[in-house]
Coordinates of C-alpha atoms and ligand atoms in Angstrom, one line a residue:
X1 CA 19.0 -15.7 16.3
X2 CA 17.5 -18.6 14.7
X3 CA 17.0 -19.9 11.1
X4 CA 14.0 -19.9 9.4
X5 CA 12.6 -21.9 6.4
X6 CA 10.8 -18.9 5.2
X7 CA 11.7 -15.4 5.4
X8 CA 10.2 -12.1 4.6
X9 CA 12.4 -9.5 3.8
X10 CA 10.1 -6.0 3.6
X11 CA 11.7 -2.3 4.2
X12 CA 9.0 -1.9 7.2
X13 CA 8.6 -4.3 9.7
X14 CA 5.0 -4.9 11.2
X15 CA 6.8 -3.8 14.8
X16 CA 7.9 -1.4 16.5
X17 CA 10.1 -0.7 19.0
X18 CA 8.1 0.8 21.2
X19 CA 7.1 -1.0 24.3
X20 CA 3.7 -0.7 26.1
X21 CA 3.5 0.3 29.4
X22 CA 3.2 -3.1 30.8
X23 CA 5.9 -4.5 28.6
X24 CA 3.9 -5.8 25.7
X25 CA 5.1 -5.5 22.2
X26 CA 2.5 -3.7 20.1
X27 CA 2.1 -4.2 16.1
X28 CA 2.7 -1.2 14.0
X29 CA -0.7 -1.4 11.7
X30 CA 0.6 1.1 10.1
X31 CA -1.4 3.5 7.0
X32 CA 0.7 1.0 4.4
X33 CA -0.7 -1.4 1.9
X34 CA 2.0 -3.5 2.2
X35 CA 2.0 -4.4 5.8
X36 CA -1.5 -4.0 6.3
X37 CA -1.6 -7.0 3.8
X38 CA 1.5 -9.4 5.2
X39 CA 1.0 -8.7 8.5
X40 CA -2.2 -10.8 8.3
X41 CA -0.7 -14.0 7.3
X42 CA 2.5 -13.8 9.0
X43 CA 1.5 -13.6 12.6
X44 CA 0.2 -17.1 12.0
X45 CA 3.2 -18.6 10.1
X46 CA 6.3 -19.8 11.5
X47 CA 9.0 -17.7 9.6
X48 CA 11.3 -14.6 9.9
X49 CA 10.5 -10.6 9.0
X50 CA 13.7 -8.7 8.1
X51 CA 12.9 -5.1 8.1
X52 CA 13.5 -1.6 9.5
X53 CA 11.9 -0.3 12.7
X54 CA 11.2 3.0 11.8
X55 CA 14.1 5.0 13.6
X56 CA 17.9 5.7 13.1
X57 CA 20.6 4.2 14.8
X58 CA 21.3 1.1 16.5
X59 CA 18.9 -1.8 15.8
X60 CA 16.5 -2.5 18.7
X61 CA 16.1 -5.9 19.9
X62 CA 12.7 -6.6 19.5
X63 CA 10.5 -10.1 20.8
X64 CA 9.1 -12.5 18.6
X65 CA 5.8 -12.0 17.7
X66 CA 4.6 -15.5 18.2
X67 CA 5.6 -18.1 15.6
X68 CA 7.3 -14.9 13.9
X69 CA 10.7 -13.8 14.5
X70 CA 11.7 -10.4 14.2
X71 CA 15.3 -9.4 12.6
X72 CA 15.5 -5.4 12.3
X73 CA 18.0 -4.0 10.2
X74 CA 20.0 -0.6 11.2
X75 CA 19.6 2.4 9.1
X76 CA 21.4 5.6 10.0
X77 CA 20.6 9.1 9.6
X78 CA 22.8 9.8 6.1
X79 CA 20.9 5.7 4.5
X80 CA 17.5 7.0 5.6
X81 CA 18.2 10.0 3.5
X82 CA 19.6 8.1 0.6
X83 CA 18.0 4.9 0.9
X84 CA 14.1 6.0 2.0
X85 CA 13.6 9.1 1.1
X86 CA 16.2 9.5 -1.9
X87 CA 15.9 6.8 -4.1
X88 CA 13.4 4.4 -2.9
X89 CA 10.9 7.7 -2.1
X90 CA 11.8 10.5 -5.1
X91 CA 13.3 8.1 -7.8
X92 CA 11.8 4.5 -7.5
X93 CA 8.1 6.3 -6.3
X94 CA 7.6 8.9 -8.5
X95 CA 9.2 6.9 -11.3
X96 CA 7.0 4.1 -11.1
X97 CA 3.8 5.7 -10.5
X98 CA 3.7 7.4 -14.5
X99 CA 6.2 10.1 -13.1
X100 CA 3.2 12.3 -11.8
X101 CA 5.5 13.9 -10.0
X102 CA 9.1 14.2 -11.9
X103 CA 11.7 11.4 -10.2
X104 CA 14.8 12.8 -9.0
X105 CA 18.3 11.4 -9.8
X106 CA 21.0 12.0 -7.4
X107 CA 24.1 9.5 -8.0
X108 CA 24.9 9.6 -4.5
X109 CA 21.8 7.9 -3.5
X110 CA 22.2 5.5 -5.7
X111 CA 25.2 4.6 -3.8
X112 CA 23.3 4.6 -0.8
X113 CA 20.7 2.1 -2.3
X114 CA 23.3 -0.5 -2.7
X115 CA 24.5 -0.5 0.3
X116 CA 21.3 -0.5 2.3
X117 CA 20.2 -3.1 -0.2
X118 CA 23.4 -5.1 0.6
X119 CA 22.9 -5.0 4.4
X120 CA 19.2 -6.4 4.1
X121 CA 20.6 -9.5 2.0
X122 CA 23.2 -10.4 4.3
X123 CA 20.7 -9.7 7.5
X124 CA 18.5 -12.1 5.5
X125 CA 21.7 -14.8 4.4
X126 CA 22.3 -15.0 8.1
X127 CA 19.2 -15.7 9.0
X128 CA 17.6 -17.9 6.5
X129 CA 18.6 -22.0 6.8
X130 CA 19.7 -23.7 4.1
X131 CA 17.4 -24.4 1.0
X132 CA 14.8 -21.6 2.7
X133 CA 12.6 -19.7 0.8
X134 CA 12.9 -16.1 1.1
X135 CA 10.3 -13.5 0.1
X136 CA 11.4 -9.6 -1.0
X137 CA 9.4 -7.1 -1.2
X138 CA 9.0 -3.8 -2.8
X139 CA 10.8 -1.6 -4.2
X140 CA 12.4 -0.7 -1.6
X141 CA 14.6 -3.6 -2.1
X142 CA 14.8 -4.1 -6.2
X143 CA 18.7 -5.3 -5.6
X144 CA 17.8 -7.5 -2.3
X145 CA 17.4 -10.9 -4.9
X146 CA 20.7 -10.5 -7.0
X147 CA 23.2 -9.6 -3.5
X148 CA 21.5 -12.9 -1.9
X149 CA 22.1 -15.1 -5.1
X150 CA 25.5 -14.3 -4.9
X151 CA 25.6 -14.9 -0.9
X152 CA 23.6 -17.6 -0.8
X153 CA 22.7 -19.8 -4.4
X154 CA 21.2 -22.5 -2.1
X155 CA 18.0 -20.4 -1.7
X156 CA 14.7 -20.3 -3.3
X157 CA 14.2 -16.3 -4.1
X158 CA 11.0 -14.7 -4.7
X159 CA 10.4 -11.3 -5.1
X160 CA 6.9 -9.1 -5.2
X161 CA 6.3 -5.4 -6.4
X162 CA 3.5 -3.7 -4.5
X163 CA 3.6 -0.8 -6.9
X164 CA 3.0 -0.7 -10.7
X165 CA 6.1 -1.4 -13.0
X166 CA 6.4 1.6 -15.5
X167 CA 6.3 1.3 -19.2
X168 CA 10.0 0.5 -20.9
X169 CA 10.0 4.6 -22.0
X170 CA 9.9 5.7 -18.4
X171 CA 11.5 3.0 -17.0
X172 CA 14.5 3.8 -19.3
X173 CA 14.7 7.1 -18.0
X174 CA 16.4 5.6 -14.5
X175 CA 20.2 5.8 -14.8
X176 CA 21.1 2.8 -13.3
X177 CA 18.1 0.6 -15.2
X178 CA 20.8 -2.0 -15.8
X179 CA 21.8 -2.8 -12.5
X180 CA 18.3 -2.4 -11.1
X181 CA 16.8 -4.8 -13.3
X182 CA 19.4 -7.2 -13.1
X183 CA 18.7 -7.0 -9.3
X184 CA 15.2 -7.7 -9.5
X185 CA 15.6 -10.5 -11.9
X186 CA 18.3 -12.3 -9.6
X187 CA 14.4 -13.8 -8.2
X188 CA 13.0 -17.4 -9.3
X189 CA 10.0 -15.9 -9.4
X190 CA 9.5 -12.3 -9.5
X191 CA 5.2 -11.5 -8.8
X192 CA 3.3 -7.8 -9.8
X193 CA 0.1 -6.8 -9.1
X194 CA -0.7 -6.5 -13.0
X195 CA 0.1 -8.4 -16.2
X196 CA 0.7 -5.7 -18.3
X197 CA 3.6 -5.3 -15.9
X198 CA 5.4 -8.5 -16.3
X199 CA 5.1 -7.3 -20.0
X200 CA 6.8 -4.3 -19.6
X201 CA 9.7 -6.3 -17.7
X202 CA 10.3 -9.0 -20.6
X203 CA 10.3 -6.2 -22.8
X204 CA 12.8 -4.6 -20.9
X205 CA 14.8 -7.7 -20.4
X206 CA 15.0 -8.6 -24.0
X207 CA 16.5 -4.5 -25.0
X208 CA 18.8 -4.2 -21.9
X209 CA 19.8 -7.6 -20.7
X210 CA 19.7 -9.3 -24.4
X211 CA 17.4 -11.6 -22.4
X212 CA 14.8 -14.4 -24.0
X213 CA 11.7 -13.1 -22.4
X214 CA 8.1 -13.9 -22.8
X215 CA 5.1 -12.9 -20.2
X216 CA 5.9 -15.5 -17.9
X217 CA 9.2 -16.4 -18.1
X218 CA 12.9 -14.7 -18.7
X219 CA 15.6 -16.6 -20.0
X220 CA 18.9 -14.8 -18.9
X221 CA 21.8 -15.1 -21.4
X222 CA 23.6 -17.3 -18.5
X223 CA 20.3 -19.1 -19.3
X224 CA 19.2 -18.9 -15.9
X225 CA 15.3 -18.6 -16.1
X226 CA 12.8 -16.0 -13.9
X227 CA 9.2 -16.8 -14.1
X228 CA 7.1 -14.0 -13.6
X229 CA 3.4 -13.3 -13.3
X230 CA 0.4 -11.0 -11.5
X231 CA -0.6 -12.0 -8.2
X232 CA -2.9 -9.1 -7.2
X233 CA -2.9 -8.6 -3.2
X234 CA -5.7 -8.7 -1.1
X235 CA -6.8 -8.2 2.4
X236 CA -7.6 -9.6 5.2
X237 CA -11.7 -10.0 4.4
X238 CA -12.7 -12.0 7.6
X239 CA -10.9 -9.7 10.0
X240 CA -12.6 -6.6 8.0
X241 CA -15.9 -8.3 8.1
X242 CA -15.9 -9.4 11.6
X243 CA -14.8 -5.8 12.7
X244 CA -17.8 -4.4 10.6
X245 CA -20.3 -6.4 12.0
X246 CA -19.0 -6.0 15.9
X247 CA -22.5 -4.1 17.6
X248 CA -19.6 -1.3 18.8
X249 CA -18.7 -0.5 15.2
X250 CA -22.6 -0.5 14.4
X251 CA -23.2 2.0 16.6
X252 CA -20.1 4.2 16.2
X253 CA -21.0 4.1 12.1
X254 CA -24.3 5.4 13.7
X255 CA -23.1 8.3 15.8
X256 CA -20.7 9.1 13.3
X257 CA -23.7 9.8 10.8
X258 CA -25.5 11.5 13.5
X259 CA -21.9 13.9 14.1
X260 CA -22.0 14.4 10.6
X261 CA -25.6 16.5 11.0
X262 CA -27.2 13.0 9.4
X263 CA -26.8 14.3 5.6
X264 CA -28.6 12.5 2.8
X265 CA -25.4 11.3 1.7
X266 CA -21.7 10.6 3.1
X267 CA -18.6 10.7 0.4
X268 CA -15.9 9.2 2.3
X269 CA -12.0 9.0 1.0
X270 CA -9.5 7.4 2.8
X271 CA -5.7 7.8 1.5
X272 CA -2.1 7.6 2.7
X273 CA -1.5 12.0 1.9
X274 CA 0.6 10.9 -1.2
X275 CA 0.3 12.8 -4.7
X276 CA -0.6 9.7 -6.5
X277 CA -3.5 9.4 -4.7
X278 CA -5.2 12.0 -6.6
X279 CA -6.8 14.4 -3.9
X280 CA -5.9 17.4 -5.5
X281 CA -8.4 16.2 -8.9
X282 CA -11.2 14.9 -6.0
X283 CA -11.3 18.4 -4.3
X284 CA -11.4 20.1 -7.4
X285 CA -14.4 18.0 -8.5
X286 CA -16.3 18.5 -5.6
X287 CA -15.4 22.4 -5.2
X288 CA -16.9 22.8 -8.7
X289 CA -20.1 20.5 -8.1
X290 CA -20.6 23.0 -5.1
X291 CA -19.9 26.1 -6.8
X292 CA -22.5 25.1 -9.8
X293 CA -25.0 24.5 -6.5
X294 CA -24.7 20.6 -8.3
X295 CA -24.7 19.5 -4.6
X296 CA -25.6 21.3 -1.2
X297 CA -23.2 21.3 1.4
X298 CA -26.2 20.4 4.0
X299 CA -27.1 17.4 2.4
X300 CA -23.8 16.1 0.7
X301 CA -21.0 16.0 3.5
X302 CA -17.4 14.8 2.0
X303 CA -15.2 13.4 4.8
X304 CA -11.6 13.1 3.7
X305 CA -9.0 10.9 6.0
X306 CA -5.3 12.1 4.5
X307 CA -2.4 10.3 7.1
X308 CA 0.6 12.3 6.7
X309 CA 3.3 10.1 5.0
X310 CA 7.0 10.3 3.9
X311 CA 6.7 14.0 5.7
X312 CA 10.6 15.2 5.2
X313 CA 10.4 14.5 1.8
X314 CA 10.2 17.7 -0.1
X315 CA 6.7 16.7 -2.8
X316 CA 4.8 15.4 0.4
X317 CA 5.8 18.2 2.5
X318 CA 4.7 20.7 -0.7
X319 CA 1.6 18.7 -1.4
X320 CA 0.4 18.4 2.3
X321 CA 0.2 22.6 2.0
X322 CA -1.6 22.7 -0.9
X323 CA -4.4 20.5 0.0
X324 CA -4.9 21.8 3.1
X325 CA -4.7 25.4 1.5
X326 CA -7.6 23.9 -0.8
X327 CA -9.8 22.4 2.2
X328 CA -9.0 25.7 4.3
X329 CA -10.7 27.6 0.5
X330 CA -13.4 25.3 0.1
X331 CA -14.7 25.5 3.8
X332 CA -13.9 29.1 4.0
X333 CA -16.5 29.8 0.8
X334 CA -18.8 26.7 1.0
X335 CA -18.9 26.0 5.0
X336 CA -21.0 27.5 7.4
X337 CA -20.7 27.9 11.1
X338 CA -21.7 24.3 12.3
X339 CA -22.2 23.0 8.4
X340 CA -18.0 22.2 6.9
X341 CA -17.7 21.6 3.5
X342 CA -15.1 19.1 4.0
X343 CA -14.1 17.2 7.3
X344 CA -10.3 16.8 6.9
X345 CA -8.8 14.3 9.1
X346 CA -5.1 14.5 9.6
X347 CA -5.0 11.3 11.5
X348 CA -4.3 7.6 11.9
X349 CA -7.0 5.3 13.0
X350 CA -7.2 2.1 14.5
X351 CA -9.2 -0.7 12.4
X352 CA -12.2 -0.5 14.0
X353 CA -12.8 3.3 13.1
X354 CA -12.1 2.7 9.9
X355 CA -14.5 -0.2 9.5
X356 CA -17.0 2.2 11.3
X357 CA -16.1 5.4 8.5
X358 CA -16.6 2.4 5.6
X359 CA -20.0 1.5 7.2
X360 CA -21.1 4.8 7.5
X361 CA -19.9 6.4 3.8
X362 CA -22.4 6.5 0.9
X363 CA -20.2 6.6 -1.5
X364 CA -16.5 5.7 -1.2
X365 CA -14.0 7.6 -3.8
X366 CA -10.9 6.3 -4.6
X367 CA -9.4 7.9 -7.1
X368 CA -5.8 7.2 -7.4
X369 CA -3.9 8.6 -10.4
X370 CA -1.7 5.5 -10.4
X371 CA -1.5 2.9 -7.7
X372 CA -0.4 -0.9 -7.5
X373 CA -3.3 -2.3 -6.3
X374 CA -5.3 -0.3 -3.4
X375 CA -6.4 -1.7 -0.7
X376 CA -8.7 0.7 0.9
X377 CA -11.2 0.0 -2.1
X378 CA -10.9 -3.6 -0.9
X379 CA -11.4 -2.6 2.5
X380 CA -14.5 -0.6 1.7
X381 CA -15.9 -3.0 0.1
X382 CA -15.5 -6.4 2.9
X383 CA -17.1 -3.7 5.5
X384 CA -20.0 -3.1 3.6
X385 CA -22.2 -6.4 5.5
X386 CA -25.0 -4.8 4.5
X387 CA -24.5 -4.9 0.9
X388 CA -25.0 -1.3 0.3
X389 CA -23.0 1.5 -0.4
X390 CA -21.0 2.7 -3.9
X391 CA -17.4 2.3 -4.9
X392 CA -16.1 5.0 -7.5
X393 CA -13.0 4.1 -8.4
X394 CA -10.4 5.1 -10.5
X395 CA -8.9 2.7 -13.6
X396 CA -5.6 2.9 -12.5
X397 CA -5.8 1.3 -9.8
X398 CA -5.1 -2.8 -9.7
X399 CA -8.1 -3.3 -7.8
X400 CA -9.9 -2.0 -10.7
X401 CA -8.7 -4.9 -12.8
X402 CA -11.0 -7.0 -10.0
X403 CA -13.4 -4.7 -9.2
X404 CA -15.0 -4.4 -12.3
X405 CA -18.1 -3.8 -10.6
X406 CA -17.3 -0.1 -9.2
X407 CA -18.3 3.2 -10.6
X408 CA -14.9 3.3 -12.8
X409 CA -13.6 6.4 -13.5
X410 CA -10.6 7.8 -15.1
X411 CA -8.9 10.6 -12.5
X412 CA -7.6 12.9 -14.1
X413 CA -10.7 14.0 -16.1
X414 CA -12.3 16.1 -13.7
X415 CA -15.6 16.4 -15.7
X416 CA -15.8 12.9 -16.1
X417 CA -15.2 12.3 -12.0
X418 CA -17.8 15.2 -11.4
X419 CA -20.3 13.1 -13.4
X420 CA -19.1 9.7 -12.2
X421 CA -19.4 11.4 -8.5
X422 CA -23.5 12.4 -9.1
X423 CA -24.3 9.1 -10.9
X424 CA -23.2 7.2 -7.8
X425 CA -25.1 9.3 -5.6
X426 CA -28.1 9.1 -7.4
X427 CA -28.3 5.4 -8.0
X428 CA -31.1 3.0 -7.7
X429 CA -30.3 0.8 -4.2
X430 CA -31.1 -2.1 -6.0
X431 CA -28.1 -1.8 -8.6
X432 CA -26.0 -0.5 -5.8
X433 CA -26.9 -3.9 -4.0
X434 CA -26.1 -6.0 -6.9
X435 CA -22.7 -4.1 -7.7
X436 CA -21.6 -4.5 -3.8
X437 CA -23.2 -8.3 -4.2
X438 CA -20.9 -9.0 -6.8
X439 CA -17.7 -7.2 -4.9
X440 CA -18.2 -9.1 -2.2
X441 CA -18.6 -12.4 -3.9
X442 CA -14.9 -12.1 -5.7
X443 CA -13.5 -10.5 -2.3
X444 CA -14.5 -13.8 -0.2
X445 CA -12.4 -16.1 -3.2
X446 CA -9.9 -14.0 -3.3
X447 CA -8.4 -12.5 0.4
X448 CA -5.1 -12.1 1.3
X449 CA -4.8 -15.8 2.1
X450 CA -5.7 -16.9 -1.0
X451 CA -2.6 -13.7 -2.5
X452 CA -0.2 -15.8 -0.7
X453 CA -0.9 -19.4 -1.2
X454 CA -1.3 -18.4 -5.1
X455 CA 2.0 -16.3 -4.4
X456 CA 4.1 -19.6 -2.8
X457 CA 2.7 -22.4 -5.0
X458 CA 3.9 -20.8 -7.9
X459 CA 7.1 -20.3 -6.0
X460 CA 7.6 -23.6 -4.8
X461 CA 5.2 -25.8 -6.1
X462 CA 5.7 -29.0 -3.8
X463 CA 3.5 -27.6 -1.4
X464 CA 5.8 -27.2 1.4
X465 CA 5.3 -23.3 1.5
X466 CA 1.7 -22.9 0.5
X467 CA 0.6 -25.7 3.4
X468 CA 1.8 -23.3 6.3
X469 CA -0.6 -20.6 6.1
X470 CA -4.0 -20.9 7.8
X471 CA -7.2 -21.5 5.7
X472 CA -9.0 -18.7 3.0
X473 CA -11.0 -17.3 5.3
X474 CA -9.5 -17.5 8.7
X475 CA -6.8 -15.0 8.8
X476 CA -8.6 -12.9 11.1
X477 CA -10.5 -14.8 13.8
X478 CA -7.1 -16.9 14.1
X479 CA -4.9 -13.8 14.7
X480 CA -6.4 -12.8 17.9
X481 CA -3.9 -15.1 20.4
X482 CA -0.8 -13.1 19.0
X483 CA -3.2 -10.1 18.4
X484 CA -4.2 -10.0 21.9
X485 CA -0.8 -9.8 23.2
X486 CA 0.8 -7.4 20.6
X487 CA -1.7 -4.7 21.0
X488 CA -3.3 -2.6 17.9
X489 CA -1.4 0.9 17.4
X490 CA -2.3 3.2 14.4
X491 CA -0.3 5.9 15.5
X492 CA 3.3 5.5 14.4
X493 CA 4.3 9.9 15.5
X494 CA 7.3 8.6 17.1
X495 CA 8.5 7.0 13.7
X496 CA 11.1 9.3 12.3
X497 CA 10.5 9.1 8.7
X498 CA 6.9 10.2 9.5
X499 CA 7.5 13.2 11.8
X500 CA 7.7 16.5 10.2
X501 CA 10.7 18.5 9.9
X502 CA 11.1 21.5 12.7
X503 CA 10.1 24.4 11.2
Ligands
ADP1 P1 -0.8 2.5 0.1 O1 -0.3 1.1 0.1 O2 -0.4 3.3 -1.0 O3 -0.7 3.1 1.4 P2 -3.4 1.1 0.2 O4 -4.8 1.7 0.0 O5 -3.1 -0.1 -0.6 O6 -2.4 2.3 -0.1 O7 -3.2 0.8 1.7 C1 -3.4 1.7 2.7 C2 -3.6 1.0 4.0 O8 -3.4 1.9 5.1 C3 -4.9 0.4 4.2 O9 -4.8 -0.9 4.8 C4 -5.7 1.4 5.1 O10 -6.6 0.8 5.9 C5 -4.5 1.9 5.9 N1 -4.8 3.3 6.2 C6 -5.1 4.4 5.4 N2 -5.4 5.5 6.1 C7 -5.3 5.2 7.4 C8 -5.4 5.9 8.6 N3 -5.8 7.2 8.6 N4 -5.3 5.3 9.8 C9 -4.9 3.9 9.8 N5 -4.8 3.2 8.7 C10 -4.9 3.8 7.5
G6P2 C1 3.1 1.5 -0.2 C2 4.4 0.8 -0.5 C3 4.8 0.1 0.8 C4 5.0 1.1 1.9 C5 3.6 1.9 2.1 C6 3.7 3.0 3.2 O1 2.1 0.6 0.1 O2 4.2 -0.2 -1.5 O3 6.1 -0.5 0.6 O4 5.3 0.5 3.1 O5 3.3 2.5 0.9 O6 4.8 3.8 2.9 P1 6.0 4.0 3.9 O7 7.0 4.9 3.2 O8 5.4 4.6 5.2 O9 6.6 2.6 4.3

């Protein structure tokens, strides 16, 4: 294999190891912020991904995917159960995201996290050339900086949390905070999604590591210095806007209204199924604004796209019966034959359905009870060519940081949502025209291009990093050489960490 001047080092790859029928490689856009938003600059940049393909066992060999090279990293059954869905998925997760569901210690995982963590830094060492740049990602992969210090001091280490980065009183509740933040902080520069989380690291830095620490930079008492700063992720805007305005997605956003019984009004959510998304508060808001005959199920029709995630993990299993116990009640007393209440959808889509569901909702809720940034708002929003449509969205998101222009609303007060919910149906098209106006205007400065080059300046400021990707602007008409080749697939069912346990 190769070296690279640039690598990207992400627990998912954008790939999988499925091969088409006539031999093609096809991209894994999978129902994941975080490569939903890389895979959009990489296929144009000459670099290497290290990542895991999805299953156990050996490593596939898997094809370039143009200018990008693709090294997978093995996980077996006992480190996907550690690793994934142990500490990354019940500790780090729930931890991170105000511990709405309680984080679960296990000290054995913890042992399985450093050596998963270990393996990706030496799959990286081996494949990065010397003086590269290398980019970590996630939380997946806190420890990933500090292991490839020590293997390799010649590189330039960055490191970027998708998620939000608790407060110092959660955060101390980990048992191994230590270890993990030294990990992190073995990064040059180590990017969030929001300020007040590079705050809560130098805070932490100075208690635990006995670190000089400021908002933007940490002093380490070998007085090694981390800058850090928020870099809030984007998406891909022109290949969202080019999709939206195709004359097939036009007309499917048409006959998807016309399915729908043409209602006055579409409320549209689109969410990975993951309790921080806050689906449970939503349904309860719109049960009770049907139950106090505040909306009609004829005219109002709520569409709700939950894509199963993390499925063998014990909270997503639990919270995938409840909600569809709740749907199942709110149909069964509120639906009529031919009329639901709610259209659940189960399933992955490709892009171009969901660009066609954002054209065709009313109002799009997003009401996450913590997330990093949400891209789906983002989404909604570089769809909506026709500058209508409202955004309600919830404050603890990132993207309400940018956003500032949505119906904001704070989740958990159901009241609150239930009003929020009515005044964004009822609103005058002309503010609804100059909120999405405004949305739009700050989505076209600030896409996923714009994320990166922000990103890699501040990592290497010479230039040499920043001047490989393509233009603001021109991530998606660009991608369709390697696009065409590595075909579209939303469905990742033969991904074991996504298939449901046997009964
Ligand atoms: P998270 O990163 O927590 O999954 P985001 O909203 O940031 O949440 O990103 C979700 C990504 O997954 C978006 O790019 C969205 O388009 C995609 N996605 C969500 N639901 C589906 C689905 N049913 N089918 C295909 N893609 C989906
Ligand atoms: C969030 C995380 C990503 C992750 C994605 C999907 O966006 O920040 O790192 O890839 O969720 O979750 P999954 O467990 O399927 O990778």
């Amino acid at each position: 294999m190769r070296q690279s001047s640039l690598v990207v080092v992400a627990n998912r790859l954008p790939l999988d190891d499925n091969a088409a029928p006539d031999g093609a490689c096809e991209w894994r856009r999978s129902p994941g912020g975080l490569t939903s938003a890389l895979h959009a600059i990489l296929e144009q940049t000459p670099a290497t991904w290290v990542g895991w393909a999805g299953g156990t066992g050996r490593a596939p060999i898997l094809p370039d995917l143009g200018s990008l090279q693709i090294r997978p990293v093995a996980l077996s059954e006992a480190e996907l159960r550690g690793y994934y869905e142990g500490f990354a998925n019940s500790t780090l997760w729930p931890l991170y995201h105000d511990a709405v569901e309680p984080p679960v210690f296990h000290r054995d995982w913890w042992e399985t996290y450093q050596s998963v963590n270990h393996r990706f830094a030496q799959a990286t060492a081996e494949v990065a050339e010397p003086g590269a740049a290398v980019w970590v990602q996630d939380y997946h992969l806190s420890l990933v900086p500090q292991y490839l210090r020590d293997l390799r001091p010649d590189l330039l280490i960055g490191f970027f949390l998708h998620v939000p980065f608790p407060p110092p009183e959660l955060f101390m509740q980990l048992p191994r905070r230590v270890e993990l933040l030294r990990g992190m902080l073995g990064a040059d520069l180590v990017g969030f999604q929001r300020p007040q989380a590079a705050h809560n690291v130098a805070q932490l830095a100075a208690k635990l590591l006995a670190a000089q620490a400021t908002d933007d930079q940490i002093t380490l008492p070998d007085a090694r210095v981390v800058r850090t700063g928020a870099f809030p992720v984007s998406i891909d805007v022109a290949e969202m806007q080019s999709l939206a305005r195709r004359p097939a997605v036009v007309s499917r956003a048409r006959q998807l209204r016309h399915d729908l019984g043409e209602p006055r009004r579409v409320l549209l959510s689109v969410d990975r199924l993951d309790y921080t998304k806050g689906i449970e508060h939503r349904l309860t808001a719109y049960s009770e604004l049907l139950r106090d005959g505040r909306i009609k199920v004829r005219d109002t029709v709520v569409v709700q796209v939950a894509v199963p995630s993390r499925e063998r993990v014990d909270s997503y299993r639990s919270l995938r019966d409840r909600i569809e116990g709740e749907v199942g009640r709110i149909n069964g007393e509120y639906g009529r034959v031919g009329e639901a209440a709610i259209h659940y959808l189960n399933q992955p889509f490709d892009r171009a359905e969901l660009a066609a569901l954002y054209r065709t909702a009313d109002v799009m809720v997003v009401t996450p009870l913590r997330d990093g940034m949400n891209l789906v708002a983002k989404e909604f929003v570089a769809a909506r060519e026709d500058v209508a449509g409202a955004l309600v969205l919830s404050e603890f998101a990132g993207a309400a940081d940018e956003l500032q222009h949505a119906f904001l609303v704070n989740p958990h007060d159901v009241d609150g949502l239930k009003e929020t919910l009515l005044c964004a149906m009822r609103a005058d098209p002309a503010d609804l025209r100059a909120r999405m106006g405004a949305m739009r205007e700050h989505l076209r400065g600030h896409d996923i291009i714009a994320w990166a080059r922000a990103y890699l300046t501040a990592l290497d400021d010479s230039g040499r990093l920043a001047d490989r990707l393509p233009a603001s602007g021109a991530a998606g008409p660009k991608s369709r050489g390697v696009a065409a080749k590595a075909r579209a697939v939303a469905s990742r069912s033969r991904s074991v960490a996504r298939r449901r346990p046997p009964a």
